XYZ file of N, CA, C and O in Angstrom:
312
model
N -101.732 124.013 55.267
C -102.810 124.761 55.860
C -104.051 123.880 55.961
O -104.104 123.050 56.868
N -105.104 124.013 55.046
C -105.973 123.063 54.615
C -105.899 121.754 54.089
O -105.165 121.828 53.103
N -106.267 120.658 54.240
C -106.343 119.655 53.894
C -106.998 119.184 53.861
O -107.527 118.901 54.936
N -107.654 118.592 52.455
C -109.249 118.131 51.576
C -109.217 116.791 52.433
O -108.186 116.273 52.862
N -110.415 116.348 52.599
C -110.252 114.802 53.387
C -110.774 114.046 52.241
O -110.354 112.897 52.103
N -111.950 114.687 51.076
C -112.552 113.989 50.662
C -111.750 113.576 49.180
O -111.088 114.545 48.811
N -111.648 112.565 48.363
C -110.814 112.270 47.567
C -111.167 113.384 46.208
O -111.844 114.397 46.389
N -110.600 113.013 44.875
C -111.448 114.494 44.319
C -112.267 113.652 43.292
O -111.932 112.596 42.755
N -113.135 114.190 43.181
C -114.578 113.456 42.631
C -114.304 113.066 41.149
O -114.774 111.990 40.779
N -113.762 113.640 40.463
C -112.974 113.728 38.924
C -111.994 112.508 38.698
O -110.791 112.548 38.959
N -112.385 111.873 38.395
C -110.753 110.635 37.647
C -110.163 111.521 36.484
O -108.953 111.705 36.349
N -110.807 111.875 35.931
C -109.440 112.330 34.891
C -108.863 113.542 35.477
O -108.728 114.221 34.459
N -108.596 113.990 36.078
C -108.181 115.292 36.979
C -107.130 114.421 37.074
O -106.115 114.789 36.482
N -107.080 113.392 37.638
C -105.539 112.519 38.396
C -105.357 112.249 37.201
O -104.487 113.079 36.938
N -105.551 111.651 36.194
C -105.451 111.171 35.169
C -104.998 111.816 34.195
O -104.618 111.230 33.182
N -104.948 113.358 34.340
C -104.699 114.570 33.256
C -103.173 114.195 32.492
O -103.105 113.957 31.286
N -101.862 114.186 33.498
C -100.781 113.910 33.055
C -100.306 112.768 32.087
O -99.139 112.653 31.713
N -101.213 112.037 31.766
C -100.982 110.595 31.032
C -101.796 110.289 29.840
O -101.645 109.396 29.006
N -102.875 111.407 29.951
C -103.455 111.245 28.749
C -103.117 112.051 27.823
O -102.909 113.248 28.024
N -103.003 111.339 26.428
C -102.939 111.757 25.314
C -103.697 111.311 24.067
O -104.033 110.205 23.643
N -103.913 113.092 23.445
C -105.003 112.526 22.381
C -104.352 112.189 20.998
O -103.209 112.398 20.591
N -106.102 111.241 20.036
C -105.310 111.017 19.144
C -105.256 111.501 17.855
O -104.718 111.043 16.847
N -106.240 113.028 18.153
C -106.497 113.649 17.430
C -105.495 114.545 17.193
O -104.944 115.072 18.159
N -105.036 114.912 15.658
C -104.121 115.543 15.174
C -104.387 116.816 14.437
O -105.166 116.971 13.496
N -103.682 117.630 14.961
C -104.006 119.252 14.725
C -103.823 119.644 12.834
O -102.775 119.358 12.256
N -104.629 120.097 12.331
C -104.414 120.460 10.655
C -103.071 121.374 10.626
O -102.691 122.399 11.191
N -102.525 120.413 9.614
C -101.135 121.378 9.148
C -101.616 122.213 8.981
O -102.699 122.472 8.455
N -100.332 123.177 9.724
C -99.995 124.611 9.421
C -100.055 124.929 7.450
O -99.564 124.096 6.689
N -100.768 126.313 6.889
C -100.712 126.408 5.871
C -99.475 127.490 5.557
O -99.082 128.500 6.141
N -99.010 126.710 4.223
C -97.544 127.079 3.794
C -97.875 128.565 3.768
O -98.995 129.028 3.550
N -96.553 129.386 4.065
C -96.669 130.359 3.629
C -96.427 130.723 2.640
O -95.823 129.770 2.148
N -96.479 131.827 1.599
C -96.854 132.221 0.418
C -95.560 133.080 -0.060
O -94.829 133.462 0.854
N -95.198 133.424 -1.374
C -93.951 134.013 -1.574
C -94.098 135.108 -1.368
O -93.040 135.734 -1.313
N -95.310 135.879 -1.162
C -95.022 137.558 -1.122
C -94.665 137.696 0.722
O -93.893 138.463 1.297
N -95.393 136.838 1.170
C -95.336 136.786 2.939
C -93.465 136.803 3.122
O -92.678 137.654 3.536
N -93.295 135.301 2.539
C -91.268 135.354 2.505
C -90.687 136.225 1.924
O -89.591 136.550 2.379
N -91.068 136.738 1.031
C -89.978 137.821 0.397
C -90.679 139.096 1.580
O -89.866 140.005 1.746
N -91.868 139.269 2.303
C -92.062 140.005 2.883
C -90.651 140.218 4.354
O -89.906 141.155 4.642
N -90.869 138.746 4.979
C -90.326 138.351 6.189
C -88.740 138.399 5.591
O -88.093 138.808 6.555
N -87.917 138.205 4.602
C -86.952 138.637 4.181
C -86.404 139.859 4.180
O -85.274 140.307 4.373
N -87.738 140.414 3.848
C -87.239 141.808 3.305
C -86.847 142.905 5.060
O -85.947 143.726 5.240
N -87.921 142.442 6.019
C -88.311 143.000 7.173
C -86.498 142.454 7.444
O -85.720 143.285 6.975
N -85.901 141.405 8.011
C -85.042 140.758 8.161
C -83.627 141.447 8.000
O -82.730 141.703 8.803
N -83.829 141.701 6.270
C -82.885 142.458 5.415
C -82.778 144.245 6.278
O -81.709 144.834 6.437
N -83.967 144.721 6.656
C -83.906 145.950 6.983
C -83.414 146.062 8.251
O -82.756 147.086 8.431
N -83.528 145.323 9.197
C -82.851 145.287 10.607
C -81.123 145.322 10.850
O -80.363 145.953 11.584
N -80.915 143.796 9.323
C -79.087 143.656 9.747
C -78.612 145.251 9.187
O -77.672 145.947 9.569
N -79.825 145.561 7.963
C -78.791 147.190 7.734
C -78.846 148.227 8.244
O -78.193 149.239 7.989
N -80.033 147.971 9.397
C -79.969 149.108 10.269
C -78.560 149.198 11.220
O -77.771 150.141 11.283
N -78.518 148.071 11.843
C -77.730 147.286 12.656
C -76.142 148.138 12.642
O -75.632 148.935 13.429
N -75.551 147.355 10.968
C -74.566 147.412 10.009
C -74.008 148.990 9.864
O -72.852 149.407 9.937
N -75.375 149.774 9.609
C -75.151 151.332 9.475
C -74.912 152.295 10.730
O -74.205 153.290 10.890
N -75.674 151.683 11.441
C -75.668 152.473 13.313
C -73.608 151.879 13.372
O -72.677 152.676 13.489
N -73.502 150.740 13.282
C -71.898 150.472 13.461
C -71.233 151.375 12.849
O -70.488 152.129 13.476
N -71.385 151.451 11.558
C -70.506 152.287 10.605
C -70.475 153.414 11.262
O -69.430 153.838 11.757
N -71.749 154.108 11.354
C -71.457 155.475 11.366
C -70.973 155.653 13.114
O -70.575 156.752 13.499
N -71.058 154.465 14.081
C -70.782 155.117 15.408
C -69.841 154.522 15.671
O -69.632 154.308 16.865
N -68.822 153.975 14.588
C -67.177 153.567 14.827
C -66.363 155.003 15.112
O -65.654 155.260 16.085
N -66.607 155.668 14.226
C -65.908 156.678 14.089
C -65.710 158.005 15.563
O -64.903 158.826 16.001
N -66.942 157.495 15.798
C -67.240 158.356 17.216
C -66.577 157.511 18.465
O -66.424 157.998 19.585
N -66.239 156.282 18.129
C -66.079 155.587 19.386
C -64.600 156.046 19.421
O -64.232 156.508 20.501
N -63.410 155.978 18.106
C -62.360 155.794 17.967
C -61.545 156.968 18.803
O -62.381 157.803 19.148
N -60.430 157.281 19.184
C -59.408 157.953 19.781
C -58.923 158.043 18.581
O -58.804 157.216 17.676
N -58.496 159.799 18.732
C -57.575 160.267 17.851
C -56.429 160.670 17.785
O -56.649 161.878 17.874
N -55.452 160.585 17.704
C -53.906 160.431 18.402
C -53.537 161.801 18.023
O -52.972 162.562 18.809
N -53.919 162.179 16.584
C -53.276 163.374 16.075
C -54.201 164.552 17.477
O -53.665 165.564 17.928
N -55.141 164.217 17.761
C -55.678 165.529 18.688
C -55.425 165.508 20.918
O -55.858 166.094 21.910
N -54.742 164.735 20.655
C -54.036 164.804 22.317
C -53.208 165.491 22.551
O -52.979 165.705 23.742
N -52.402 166.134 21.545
C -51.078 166.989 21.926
C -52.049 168.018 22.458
O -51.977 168.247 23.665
N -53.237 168.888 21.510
C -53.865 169.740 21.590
C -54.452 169.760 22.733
O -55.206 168.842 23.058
N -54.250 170.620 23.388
C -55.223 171.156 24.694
C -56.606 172.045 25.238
O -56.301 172.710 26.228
N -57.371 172.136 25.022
C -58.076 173.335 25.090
C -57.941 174.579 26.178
O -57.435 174.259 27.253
N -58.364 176.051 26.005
C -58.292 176.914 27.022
C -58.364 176.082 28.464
O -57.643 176.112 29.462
N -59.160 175.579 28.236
C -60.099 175.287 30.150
C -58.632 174.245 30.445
O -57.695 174.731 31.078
N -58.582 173.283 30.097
C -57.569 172.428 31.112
C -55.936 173.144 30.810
O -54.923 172.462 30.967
N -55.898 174.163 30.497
C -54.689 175.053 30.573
C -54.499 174.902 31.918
O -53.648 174.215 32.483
N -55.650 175.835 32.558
C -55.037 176.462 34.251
C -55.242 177.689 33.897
O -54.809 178.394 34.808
N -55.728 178.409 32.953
C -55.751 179.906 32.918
C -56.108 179.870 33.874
O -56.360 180.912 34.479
């Protein structure tokens, strides 16, 4: 569409991709044991949510062989 004629007034603008600084960011501070046993514990409560929703919705998923002979009124044909 447009096209700048004039070059761009900024050198480090062109220059952005290549520079690097040599200043170094302050370590991260350790986290603390109540925080981990916190983030554990949060962790711990998800797989047993997880674990328990399985358990209890196996049973619902399963086919029951003993109840197919059985028919109800409606798919009779009364």
């Amino acid at each position: 569409m447009f096209r700048r004629r004039e070059s761009v007034p900024f050198s480090f603008v062109a220059e952005a991709e290549r520079f690097r600084s040599n200043v170094t960011p302050p370590p991260r501070p350790r986290a603390s044991v109540s925080e981990r046993a916190g983030g554990y514990l949060v962790g711990l409560t998800v797989v047993a949510g997880l674990v328990g929703s399985l358990l209890f919705g196996l049973p619902a998923l399963g086919t029951d062989s003993s109840s197919n002979g059985q028919q109800s009124e409606a798919s009779q044909g009364r």
